[in-house]
PDB file of C-alpha atoms and ligand atoms in Angstrom:
ATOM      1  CA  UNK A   1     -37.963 -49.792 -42.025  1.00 95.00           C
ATOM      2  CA  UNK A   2     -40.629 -50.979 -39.147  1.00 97.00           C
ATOM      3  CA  UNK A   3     -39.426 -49.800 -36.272  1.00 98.00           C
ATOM      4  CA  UNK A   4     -36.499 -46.949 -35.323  1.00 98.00           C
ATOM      5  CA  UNK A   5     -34.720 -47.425 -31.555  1.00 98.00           C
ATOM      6  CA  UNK A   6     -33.841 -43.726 -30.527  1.00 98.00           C
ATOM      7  CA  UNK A   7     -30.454 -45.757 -28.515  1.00 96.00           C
ATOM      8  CA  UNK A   8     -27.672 -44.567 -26.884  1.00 93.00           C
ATOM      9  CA  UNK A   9     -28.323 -46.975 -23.760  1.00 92.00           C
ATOM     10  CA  UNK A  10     -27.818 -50.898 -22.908  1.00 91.00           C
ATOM     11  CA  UNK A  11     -31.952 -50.964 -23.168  1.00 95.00           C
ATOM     12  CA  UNK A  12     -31.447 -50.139 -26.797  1.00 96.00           C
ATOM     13  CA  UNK A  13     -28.606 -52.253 -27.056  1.00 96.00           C
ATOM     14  CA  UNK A  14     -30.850 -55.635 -25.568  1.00 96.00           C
ATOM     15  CA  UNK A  15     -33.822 -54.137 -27.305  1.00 98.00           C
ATOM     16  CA  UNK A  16     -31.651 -54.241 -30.993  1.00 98.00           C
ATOM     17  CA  UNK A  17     -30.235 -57.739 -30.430  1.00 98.00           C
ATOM     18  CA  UNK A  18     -34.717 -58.899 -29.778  1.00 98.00           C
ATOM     19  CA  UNK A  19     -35.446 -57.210 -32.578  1.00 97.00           C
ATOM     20  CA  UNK A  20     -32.170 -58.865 -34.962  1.00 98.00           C
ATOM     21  CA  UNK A  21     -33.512 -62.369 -33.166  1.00 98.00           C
ATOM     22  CA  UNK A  22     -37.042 -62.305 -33.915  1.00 98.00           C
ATOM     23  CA  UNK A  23     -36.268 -60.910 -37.261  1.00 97.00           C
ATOM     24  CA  UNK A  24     -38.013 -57.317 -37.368  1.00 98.00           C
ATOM     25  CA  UNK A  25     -36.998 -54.507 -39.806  1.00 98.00           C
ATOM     26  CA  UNK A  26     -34.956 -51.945 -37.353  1.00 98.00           C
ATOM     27  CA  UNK A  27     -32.338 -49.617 -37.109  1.00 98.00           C
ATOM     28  CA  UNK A  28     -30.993 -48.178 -33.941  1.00 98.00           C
ATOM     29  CA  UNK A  29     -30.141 -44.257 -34.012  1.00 98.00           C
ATOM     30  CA  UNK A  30     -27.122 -43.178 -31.931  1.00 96.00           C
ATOM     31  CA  UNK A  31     -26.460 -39.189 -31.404  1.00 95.00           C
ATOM     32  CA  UNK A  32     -22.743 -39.768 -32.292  1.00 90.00           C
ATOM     33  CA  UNK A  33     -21.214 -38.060 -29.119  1.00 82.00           C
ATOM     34  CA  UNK A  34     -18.837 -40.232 -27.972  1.00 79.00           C
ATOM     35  CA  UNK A  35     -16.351 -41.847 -30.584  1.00 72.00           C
ATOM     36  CA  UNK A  36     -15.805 -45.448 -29.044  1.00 60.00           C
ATOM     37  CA  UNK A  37     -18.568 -47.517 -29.753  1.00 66.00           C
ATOM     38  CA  UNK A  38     -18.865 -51.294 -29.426  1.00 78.00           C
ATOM     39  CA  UNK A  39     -20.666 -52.549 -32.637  1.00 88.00           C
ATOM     40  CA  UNK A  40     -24.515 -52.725 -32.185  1.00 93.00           C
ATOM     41  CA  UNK A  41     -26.502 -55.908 -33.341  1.00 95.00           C
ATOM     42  CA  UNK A  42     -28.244 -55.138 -36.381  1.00 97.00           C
ATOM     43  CA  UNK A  43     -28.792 -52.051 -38.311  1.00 97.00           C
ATOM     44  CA  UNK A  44     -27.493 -48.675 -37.210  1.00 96.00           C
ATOM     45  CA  UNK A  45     -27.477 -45.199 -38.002  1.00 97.00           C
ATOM     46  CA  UNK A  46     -25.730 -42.088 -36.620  1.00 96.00           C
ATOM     47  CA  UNK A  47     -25.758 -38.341 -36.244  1.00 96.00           C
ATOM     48  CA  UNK A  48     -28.610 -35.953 -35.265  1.00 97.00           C
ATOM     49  CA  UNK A  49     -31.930 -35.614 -37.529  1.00 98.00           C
ATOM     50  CA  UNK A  50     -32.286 -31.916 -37.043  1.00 97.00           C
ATOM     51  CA  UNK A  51     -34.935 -31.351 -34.876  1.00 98.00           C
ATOM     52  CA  UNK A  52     -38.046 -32.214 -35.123  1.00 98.00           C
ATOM     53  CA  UNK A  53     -38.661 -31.080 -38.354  1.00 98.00           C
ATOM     54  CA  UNK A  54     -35.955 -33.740 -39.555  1.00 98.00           C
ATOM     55  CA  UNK A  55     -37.170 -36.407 -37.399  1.00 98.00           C
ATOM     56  CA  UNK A  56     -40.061 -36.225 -39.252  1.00 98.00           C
ATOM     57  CA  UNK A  57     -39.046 -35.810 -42.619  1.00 98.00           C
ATOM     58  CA  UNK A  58     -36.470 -38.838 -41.364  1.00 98.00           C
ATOM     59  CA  UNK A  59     -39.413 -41.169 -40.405  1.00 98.00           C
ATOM     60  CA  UNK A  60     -41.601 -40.358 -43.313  1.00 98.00           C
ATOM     61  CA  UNK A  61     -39.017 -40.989 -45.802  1.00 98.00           C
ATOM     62  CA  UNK A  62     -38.095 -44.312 -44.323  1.00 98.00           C
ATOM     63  CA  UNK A  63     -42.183 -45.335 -43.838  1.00 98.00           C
ATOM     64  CA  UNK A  64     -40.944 -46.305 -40.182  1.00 98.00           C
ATOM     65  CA  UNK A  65     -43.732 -47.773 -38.477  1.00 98.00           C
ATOM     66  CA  UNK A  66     -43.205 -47.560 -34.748  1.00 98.00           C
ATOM     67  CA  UNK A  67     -40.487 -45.501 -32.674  1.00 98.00           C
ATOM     68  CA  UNK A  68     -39.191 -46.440 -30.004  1.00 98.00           C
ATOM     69  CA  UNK A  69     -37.801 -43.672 -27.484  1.00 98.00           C
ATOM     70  CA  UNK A  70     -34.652 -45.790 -25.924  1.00 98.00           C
ATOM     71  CA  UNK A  71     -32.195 -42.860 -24.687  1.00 97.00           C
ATOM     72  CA  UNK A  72     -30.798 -42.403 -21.343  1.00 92.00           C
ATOM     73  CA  UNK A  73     -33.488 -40.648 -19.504  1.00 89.00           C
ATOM     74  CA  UNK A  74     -31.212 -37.432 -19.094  1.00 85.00           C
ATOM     75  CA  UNK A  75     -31.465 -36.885 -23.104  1.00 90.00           C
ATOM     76  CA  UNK A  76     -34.511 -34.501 -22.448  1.00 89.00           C
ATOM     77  CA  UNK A  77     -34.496 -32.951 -26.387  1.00 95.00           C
ATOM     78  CA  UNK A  78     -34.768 -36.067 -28.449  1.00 97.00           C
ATOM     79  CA  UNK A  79     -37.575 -37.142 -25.663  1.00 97.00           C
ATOM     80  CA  UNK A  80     -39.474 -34.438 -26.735  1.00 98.00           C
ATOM     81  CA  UNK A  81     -38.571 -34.882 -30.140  1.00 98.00           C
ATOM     82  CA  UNK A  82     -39.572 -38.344 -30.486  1.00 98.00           C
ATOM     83  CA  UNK A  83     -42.448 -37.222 -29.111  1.00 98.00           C
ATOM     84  CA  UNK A  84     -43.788 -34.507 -31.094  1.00 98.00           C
ATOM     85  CA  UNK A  85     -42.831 -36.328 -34.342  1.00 98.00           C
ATOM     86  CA  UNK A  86     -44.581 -39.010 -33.043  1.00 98.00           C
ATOM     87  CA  UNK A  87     -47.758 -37.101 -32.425  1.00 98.00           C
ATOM     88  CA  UNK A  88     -47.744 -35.063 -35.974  1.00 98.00           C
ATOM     89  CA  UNK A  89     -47.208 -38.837 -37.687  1.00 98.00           C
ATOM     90  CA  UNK A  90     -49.392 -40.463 -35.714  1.00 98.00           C
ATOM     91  CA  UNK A  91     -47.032 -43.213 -35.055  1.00 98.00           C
ATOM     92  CA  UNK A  92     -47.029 -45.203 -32.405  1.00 98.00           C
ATOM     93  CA  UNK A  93     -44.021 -44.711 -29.964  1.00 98.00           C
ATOM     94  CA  UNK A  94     -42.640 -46.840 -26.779  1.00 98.00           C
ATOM     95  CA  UNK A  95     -41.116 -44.748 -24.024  1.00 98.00           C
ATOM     96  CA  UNK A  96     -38.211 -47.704 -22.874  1.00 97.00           C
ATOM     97  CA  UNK A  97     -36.617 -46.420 -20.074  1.00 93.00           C
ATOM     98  CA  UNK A  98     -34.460 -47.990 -16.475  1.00 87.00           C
ATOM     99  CA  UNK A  99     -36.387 -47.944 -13.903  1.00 88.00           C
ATOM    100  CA  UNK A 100     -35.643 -44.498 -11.364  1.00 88.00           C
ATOM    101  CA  UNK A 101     -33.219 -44.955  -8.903  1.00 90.00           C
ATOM    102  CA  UNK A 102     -35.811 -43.084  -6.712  1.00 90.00           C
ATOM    103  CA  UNK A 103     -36.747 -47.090  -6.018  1.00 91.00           C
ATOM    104  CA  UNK A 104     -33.966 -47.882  -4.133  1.00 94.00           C
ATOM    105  CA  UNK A 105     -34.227 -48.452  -0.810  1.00 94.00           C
ATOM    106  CA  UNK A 106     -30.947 -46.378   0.067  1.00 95.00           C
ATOM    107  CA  UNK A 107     -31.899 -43.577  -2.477  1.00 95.00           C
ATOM    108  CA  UNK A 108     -33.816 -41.992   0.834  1.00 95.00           C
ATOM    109  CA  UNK A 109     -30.426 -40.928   2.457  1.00 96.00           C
ATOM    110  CA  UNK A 110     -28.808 -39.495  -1.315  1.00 96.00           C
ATOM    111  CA  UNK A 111     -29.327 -35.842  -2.538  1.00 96.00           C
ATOM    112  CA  UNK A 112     -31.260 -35.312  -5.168  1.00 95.00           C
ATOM    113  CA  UNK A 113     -31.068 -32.218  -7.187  1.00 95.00           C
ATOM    114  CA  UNK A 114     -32.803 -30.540 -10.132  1.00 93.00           C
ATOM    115  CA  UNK A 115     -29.704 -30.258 -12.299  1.00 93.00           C
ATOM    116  CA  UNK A 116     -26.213 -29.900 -12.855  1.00 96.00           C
ATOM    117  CA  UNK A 117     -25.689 -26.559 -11.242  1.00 97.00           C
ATOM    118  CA  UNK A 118     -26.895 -27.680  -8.340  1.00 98.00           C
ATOM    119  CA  UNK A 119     -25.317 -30.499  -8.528  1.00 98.00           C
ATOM    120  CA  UNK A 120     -22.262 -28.629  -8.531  1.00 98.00           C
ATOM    121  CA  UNK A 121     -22.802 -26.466  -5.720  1.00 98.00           C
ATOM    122  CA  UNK A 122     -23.935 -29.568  -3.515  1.00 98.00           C
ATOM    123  CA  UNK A 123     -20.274 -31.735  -4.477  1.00 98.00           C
ATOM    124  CA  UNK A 124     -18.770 -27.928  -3.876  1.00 98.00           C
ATOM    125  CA  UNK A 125     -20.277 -28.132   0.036  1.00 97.00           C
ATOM    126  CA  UNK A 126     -19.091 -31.814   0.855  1.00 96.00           C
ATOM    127  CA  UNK A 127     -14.985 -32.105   1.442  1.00 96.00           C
ATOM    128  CA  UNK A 128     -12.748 -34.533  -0.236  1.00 95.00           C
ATOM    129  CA  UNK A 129     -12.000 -36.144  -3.995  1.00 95.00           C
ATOM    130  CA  UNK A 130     -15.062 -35.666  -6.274  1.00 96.00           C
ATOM    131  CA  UNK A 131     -15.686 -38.693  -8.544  1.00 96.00           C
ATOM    132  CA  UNK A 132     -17.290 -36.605 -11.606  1.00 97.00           C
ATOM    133  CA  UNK A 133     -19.335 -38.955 -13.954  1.00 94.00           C
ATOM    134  CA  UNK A 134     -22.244 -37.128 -15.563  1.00 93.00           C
ATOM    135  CA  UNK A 135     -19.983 -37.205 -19.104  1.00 90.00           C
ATOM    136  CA  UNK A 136     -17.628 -35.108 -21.030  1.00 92.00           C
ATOM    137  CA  UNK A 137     -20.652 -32.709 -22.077  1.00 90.00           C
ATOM    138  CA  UNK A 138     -21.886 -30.832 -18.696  1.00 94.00           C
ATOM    139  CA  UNK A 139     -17.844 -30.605 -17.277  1.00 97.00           C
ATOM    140  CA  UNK A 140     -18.845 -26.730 -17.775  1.00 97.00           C
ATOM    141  CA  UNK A 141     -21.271 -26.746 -15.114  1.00 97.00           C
ATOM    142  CA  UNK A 142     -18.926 -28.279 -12.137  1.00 98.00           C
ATOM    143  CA  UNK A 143     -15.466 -26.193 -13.429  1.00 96.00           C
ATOM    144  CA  UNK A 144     -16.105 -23.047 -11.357  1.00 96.00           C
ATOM    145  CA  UNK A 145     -17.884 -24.482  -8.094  1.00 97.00           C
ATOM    146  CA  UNK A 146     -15.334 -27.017  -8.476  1.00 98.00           C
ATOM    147  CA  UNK A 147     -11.962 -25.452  -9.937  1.00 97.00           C
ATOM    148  CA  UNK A 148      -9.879 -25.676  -6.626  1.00 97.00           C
ATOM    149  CA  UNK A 149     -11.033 -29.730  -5.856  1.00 97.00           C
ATOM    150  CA  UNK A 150      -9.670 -32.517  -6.233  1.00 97.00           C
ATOM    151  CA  UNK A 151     -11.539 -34.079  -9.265  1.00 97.00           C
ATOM    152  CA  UNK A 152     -11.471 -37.075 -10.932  1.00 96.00           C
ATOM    153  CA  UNK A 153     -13.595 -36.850 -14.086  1.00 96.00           C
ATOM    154  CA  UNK A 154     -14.626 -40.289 -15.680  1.00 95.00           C
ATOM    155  CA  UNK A 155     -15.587 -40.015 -19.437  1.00 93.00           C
ATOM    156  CA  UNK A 156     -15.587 -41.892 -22.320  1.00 90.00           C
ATOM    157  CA  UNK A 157     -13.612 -38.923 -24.516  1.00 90.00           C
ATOM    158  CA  UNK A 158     -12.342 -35.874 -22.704  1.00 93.00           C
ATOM    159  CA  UNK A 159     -13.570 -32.712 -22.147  1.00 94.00           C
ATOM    160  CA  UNK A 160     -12.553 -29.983 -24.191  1.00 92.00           C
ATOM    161  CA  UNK A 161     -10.487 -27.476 -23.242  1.00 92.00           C
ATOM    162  CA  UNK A 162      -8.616 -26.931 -20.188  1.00 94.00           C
ATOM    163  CA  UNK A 163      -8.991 -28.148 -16.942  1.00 97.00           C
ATOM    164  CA  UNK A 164      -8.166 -26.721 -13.407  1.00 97.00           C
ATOM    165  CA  UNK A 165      -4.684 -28.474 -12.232  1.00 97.00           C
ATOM    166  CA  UNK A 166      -6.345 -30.811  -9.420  1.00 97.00           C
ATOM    167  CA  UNK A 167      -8.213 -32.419 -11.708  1.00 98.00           C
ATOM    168  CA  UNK A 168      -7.500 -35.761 -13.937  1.00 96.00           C
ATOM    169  CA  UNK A 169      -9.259 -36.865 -16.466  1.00 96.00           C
ATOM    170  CA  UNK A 170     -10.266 -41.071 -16.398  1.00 95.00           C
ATOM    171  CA  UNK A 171     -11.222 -42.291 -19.616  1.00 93.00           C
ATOM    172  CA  UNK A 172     -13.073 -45.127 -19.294  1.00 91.00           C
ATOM    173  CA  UNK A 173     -16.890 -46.845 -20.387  1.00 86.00           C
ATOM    174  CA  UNK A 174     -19.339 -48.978 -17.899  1.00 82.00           C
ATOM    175  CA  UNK A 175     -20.820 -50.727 -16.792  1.00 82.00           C
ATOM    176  CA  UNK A 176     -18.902 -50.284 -13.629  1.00 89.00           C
ATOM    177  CA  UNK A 177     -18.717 -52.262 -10.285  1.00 90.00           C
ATOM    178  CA  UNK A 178     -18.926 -51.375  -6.767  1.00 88.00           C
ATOM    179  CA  UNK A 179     -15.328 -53.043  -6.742  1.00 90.00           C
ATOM    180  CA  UNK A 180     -14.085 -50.796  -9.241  1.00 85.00           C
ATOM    181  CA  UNK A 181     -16.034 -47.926  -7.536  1.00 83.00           C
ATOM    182  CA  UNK A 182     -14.216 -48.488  -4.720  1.00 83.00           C
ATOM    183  CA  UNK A 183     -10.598 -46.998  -4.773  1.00 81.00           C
ATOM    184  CA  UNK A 184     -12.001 -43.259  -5.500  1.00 78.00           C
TER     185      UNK A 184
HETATM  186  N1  LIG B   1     -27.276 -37.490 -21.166  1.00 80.89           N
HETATM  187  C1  LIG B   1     -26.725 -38.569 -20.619  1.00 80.89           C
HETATM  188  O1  LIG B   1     -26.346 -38.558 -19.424  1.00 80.89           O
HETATM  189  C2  LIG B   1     -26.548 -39.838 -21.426  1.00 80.89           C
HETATM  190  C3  LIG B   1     -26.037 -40.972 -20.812  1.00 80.89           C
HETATM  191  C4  LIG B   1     -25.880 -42.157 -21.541  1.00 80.89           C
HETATM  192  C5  LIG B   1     -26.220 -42.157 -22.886  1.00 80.89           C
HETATM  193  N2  LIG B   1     -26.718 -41.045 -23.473  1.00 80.89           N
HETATM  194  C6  LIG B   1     -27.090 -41.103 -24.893  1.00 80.89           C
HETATM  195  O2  LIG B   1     -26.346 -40.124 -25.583  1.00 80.89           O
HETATM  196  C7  LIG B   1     -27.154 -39.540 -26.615  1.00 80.89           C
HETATM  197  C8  LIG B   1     -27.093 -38.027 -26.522  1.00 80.89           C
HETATM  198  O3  LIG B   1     -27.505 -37.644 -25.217  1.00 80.89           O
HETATM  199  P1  LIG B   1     -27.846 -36.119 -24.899  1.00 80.89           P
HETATM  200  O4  LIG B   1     -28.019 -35.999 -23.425  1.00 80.89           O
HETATM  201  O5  LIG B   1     -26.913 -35.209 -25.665  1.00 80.89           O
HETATM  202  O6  LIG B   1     -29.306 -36.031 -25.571  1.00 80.89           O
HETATM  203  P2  LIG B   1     -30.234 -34.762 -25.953  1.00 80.89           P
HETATM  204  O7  LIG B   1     -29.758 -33.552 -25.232  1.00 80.89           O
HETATM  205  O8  LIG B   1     -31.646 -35.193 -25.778  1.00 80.89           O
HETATM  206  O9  LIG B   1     -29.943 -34.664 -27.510  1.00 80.89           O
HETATM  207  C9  LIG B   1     -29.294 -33.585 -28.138  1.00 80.89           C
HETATM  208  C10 LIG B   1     -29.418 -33.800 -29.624  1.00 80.89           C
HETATM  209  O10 LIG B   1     -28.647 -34.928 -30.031  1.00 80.89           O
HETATM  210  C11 LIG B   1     -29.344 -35.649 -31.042  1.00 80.89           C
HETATM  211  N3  LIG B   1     -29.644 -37.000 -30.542  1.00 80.89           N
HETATM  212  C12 LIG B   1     -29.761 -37.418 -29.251  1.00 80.89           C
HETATM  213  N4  LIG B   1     -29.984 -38.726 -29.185  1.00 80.89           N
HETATM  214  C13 LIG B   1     -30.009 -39.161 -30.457  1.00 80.89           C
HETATM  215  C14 LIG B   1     -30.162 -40.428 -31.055  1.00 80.89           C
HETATM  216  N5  LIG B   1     -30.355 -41.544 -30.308  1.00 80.89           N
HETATM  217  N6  LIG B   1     -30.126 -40.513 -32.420  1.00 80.89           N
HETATM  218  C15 LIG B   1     -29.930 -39.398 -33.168  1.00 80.89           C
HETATM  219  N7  LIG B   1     -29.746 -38.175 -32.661  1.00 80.89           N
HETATM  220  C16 LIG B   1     -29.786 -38.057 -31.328  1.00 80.89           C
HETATM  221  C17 LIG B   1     -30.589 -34.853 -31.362  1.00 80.89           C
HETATM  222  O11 LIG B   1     -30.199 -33.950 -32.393  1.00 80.89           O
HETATM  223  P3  LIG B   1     -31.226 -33.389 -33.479  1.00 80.89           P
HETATM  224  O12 LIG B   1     -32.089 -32.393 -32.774  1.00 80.89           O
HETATM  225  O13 LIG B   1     -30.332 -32.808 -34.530  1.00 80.89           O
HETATM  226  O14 LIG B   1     -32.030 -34.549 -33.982  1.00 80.89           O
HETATM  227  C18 LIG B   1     -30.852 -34.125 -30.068  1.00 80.89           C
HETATM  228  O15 LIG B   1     -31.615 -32.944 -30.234  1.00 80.89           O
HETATM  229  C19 LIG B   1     -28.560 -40.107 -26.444  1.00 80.89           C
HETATM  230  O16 LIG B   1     -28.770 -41.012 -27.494  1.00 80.89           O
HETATM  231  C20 LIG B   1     -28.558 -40.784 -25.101  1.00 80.89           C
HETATM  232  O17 LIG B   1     -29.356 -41.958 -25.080  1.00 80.89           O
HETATM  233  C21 LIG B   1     -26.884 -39.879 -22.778  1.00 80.89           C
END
Protein backbone atom coordinates (compact mmCIF):
# COMPACT_ATOMS: atom_id res chain seq x y z
CA UNK A 1 0.00 0.00 0.00
CA UNK A 2 1.42 3.75 -0.85
CA UNK A 3 -0.44 5.84 0.97
CA UNK A 4 -3.05 5.30 4.21
CA UNK A 5 -5.97 8.28 4.64
CA UNK A 6 -6.56 8.37 8.54
CA UNK A 7 -10.67 9.41 7.25
CA UNK A 8 -13.62 9.81 8.99
CA UNK A 9 -14.35 13.30 7.18
CA UNK A 10 -15.68 14.52 3.56
CA UNK A 11 -11.74 15.68 3.07
CA UNK A 12 -10.94 12.01 3.22
CA UNK A 13 -13.84 11.14 1.36
CA UNK A 14 -12.72 13.80 -1.86
CA UNK A 15 -9.16 12.95 -1.01
CA UNK A 16 -10.05 8.81 -1.62
CA UNK A 17 -12.08 9.39 -4.80
CA UNK A 18 -8.26 11.68 -6.22
CA UNK A 19 -6.45 9.07 -5.18
CA UNK A 20 -9.02 6.00 -6.96
CA UNK A 21 -8.85 8.66 -10.15
CA UNK A 22 -5.30 9.14 -10.56
CA UNK A 23 -4.76 5.56 -9.78
CA UNK A 24 -2.55 5.49 -6.45
CA UNK A 25 -2.31 2.46 -4.09
CA UNK A 26 -4.61 3.66 -0.92
CA UNK A 27 -6.79 2.65 1.64
CA UNK A 28 -8.83 4.92 3.79
CA UNK A 29 -9.01 3.97 7.68
CA UNK A 30 -12.34 4.72 9.42
CA UNK A 31 -12.52 4.38 13.48
CA UNK A 32 -15.81 2.39 13.08
CA UNK A 33 -17.99 4.57 15.50
CA UNK A 34 -20.90 5.17 13.82
CA UNK A 35 -22.65 2.15 11.97
CA UNK A 36 -24.19 3.95 8.80
CA UNK A 37 -21.69 4.54 6.39
CA UNK A 38 -22.09 5.52 2.74
CA UNK A 39 -19.58 3.33 0.72
CA UNK A 40 -16.14 5.07 0.28
CA UNK A 41 -14.39 5.15 -3.23
CA UNK A 42 -11.69 2.80 -3.23
CA UNK A 43 -10.10 0.71 -0.64
CA UNK A 44 -11.16 0.78 2.99
CA UNK A 45 -10.40 -0.49 6.23
CA UNK A 46 -12.00 -0.27 9.70
CA UNK A 47 -11.53 -0.48 13.43
CA UNK A 48 -8.80 1.02 15.69
CA UNK A 49 -4.93 -0.02 15.27
CA UNK A 50 -4.19 -0.01 18.95
CA UNK A 51 -2.30 2.80 19.68
CA UNK A 52 0.56 3.75 18.50
CA UNK A 53 2.32 0.78 18.92
CA UNK A 54 -0.24 -0.84 16.34
CA UNK A 55 -0.18 1.98 14.04
CA UNK A 56 3.14 1.21 13.60
CA UNK A 57 3.31 -2.33 13.44
CA UNK A 58 0.04 -1.56 10.96
CA UNK A 59 2.15 0.67 8.60
CA UNK A 60 5.24 -1.42 8.63
CA UNK A 61 3.50 -4.50 7.77
CA UNK A 62 1.67 -2.93 4.89
CA UNK A 63 5.20 -0.95 3.61
CA UNK A 64 2.74 2.18 3.49
CA UNK A 65 4.60 4.93 2.13
CA UNK A 66 2.96 8.18 3.11
CA UNK A 67 0.07 8.88 5.77
CA UNK A 68 -2.12 11.07 5.49
CA UNK A 69 -3.80 12.52 8.81
CA UNK A 70 -7.56 13.24 7.34
CA UNK A 71 -9.81 13.11 10.67
CA UNK A 72 -12.10 15.68 11.89
CA UNK A 73 -9.89 18.03 13.71
CA UNK A 74 -11.67 17.15 17.14
CA UNK A 75 -10.09 13.42 16.88
CA UNK A 76 -7.08 14.69 19.05
CA UNK A 77 -5.62 10.79 19.80
CA UNK A 78 -5.19 9.44 16.33
CA UNK A 79 -3.60 13.14 15.57
CA UNK A 80 -1.07 12.37 17.82
CA UNK A 81 -0.92 8.97 16.81
CA UNK A 82 -0.39 9.51 13.27
CA UNK A 83 2.04 11.58 14.37
CA UNK A 84 4.33 9.78 16.51
CA UNK A 85 4.18 6.72 14.19
CA UNK A 86 5.01 8.92 11.66
CA UNK A 87 8.08 10.27 13.36
CA UNK A 88 9.49 6.66 14.66
CA UNK A 89 8.95 5.46 10.69
CA UNK A 90 10.14 8.28 9.28
CA UNK A 91 7.30 8.52 6.94
CA UNK A 92 6.17 11.28 5.51
CA UNK A 93 2.65 12.47 6.75
CA UNK A 94 0.04 15.29 5.41
CA UNK A 95 -1.94 17.02 8.13
CA UNK A 96 -5.47 17.56 5.73
CA UNK A 97 -7.65 19.43 7.68
CA UNK A 98 -11.04 22.29 7.04
CA UNK A 99 -10.03 25.32 7.41
CA UNK A 100 -11.01 26.90 11.34
CA UNK A 101 -14.12 28.45 11.59
CA UNK A 102 -12.10 31.07 13.60
CA UNK A 103 -12.04 32.64 9.74
CA UNK A 104 -15.36 33.58 9.59
CA UNK A 105 -16.25 36.84 9.65
CA UNK A 106 -19.29 36.24 12.15
CA UNK A 107 -17.17 33.76 14.30
CA UNK A 108 -16.18 37.24 16.32
CA UNK A 109 -19.70 37.45 17.98
CA UNK A 110 -19.82 33.18 18.80
CA UNK A 111 -18.40 31.66 22.08
CA UNK A 112 -15.68 29.78 21.91
CA UNK A 113 -14.76 27.37 24.56
CA UNK A 114 -11.95 24.96 25.47
CA UNK A 115 -14.14 21.86 25.61
CA UNK A 116 -17.18 20.12 26.17
CA UNK A 117 -17.67 20.93 29.80
CA UNK A 118 -17.62 24.20 29.15
CA UNK A 119 -19.47 23.93 26.51
CA UNK A 120 -22.05 22.61 28.62
CA UNK A 121 -22.10 25.07 31.22
CA UNK A 122 -22.20 27.98 28.52
CA UNK A 123 -25.65 26.18 26.55
CA UNK A 124 -26.68 25.65 30.52
CA UNK A 125 -26.53 29.83 30.95
CA UNK A 126 -28.45 30.75 27.62
CA UNK A 127 -32.53 29.96 27.83
CA UNK A 128 -34.46 28.03 25.33
CA UNK A 129 -34.23 24.53 23.10
CA UNK A 130 -30.57 23.36 22.84
CA UNK A 131 -29.73 21.93 19.39
CA UNK A 132 -26.95 19.30 20.69
CA UNK A 133 -24.65 18.17 17.75
CA UNK A 134 -21.14 17.37 18.95
CA UNK A 135 -22.16 13.33 18.40
CA UNK A 136 -23.44 10.43 20.29
CA UNK A 137 -19.92 10.11 22.15
CA UNK A 138 -19.54 13.37 24.53
CA UNK A 139 -23.74 13.30 25.39
CA UNK A 140 -22.06 12.58 28.99
CA UNK A 141 -20.63 15.87 29.27
CA UNK A 142 -23.99 18.08 28.56
CA UNK A 143 -26.51 15.40 30.67
CA UNK A 144 -26.09 17.06 34.09
CA UNK A 145 -25.67 20.91 33.15
CA UNK A 146 -28.32 20.09 30.84
CA UNK A 147 -30.78 17.36 32.39
CA UNK A 148 -33.81 19.77 33.01
CA UNK A 149 -33.58 21.49 29.09
CA UNK A 150 -35.16 21.11 26.42
CA UNK A 151 -32.69 19.16 24.14
CA UNK A 152 -32.68 18.04 20.89
CA UNK A 153 -29.67 15.79 20.31
CA UNK A 154 -28.72 15.18 16.54
CA UNK A 155 -26.60 11.97 15.99
CA UNK A 156 -25.97 9.58 13.60
CA UNK A 157 -26.69 6.42 16.26
CA UNK A 158 -27.99 7.21 19.70
CA UNK A 159 -26.53 7.66 22.78
CA UNK A 160 -26.43 5.00 25.15
CA UNK A 161 -28.29 4.80 27.97
CA UNK A 162 -30.92 6.93 29.27
CA UNK A 163 -31.77 10.26 28.67
CA UNK A 164 -33.44 13.05 30.83
CA UNK A 165 -37.34 13.24 29.67
CA UNK A 166 -37.02 16.77 27.78
CA UNK A 167 -34.79 15.52 25.59
CA UNK A 168 -35.26 13.72 21.96
CA UNK A 169 -32.99 12.13 20.23
CA UNK A 170 -32.70 13.17 16.04
CA UNK A 171 -30.97 10.69 14.14
CA UNK A 172 -29.77 12.04 11.26
CA UNK A 173 -26.11 12.57 9.02
CA UNK A 174 -24.91 16.04 7.19
CA UNK A 175 -24.14 17.83 5.56
CA UNK A 176 -26.86 20.06 6.79
CA UNK A 177 -28.38 23.41 5.52
CA UNK A 178 -29.16 26.61 7.05
CA UNK A 179 -32.79 25.68 5.76
CA UNK A 180 -32.83 22.59 7.58
CA UNK A 181 -31.11 24.39 10.54
CA UNK A 182 -33.78 26.49 10.70
CA UNK A 183 -36.93 24.99 12.48
CA UNK A 184 -34.82 24.22 15.86
N1 LIG B 1 -14.72 13.91 17.05
C1 LIG B 1 -15.57 14.40 16.15
O1 LIG B 1 -16.30 15.38 16.43
C2 LIG B 1 -15.67 13.78 14.77
C3 LIG B 1 -16.51 14.35 13.83
C4 LIG B 1 -16.61 13.81 12.55
C5 LIG B 1 -15.87 12.67 12.25
N2 LIG B 1 -15.05 12.12 13.18
C6 LIG B 1 -14.26 10.94 12.81
O2 LIG B 1 -14.60 9.90 13.70
C7 LIG B 1 -13.43 9.12 14.00
C8 LIG B 1 -13.29 8.95 15.50
O3 LIG B 1 -13.25 10.25 16.09
P1 LIG B 1 -12.80 10.42 17.61
O4 LIG B 1 -13.08 11.83 18.00
O5 LIG B 1 -13.30 9.26 18.44
O6 LIG B 1 -11.21 10.27 17.43
P2 LIG B 1 -10.03 10.04 18.51
O7 LIG B 1 -10.52 10.36 19.88
O8 LIG B 1 -8.82 10.74 17.99
O9 LIG B 1 -9.80 8.48 18.33
C9 LIG B 1 -10.04 7.51 19.32
C10 LIG B 1 -9.49 6.21 18.81
O10 LIG B 1 -10.26 5.74 17.70
C11 LIG B 1 -9.40 5.15 16.74
N3 LIG B 1 -9.48 5.92 15.49
C12 LIG B 1 -9.84 7.22 15.32
N4 LIG B 1 -9.84 7.56 14.03
C13 LIG B 1 -9.49 6.45 13.36
C14 LIG B 1 -9.35 6.14 11.99
N5 LIG B 1 -9.57 7.07 11.03
N6 LIG B 1 -8.96 4.87 11.65
C15 LIG B 1 -8.74 3.94 12.61
N7 LIG B 1 -8.89 4.16 13.92
C16 LIG B 1 -9.26 5.40 14.29
C17 LIG B 1 -8.01 5.14 17.34
O11 LIG B 1 -7.91 3.92 18.06
P3 LIG B 1 -6.53 3.17 18.30
O12 LIG B 1 -5.79 3.96 19.33
O13 LIG B 1 -6.95 1.80 18.75
O14 LIG B 1 -5.79 3.15 16.99
C18 LIG B 1 -8.06 6.32 18.28
O15 LIG B 1 -7.11 6.24 19.33
C19 LIG B 1 -12.25 9.84 13.35
O16 LIG B 1 -11.86 9.07 12.24
C20 LIG B 1 -12.77 11.19 12.95
O17 LIG B 1 -12.21 11.66 11.73
C21 LIG B 1 -14.94 12.65 14.44
Amino acid sequence: MDVLILGGTRHARALAQRMVDDGVDAVTSLAGVTSSRRPLPGATRVGGFGGVDGLVDFLRENQVKALVNATHPFAGSMTTHAASAAAHLGLPLLRLQAPSWRTLPESGEWTWVADHDEAARAAAAVPGTVLLTVGRQPVPHYLPPLADRTVIARCIDAPDGPLPPRWTVLRDKGPFTLESEKPF
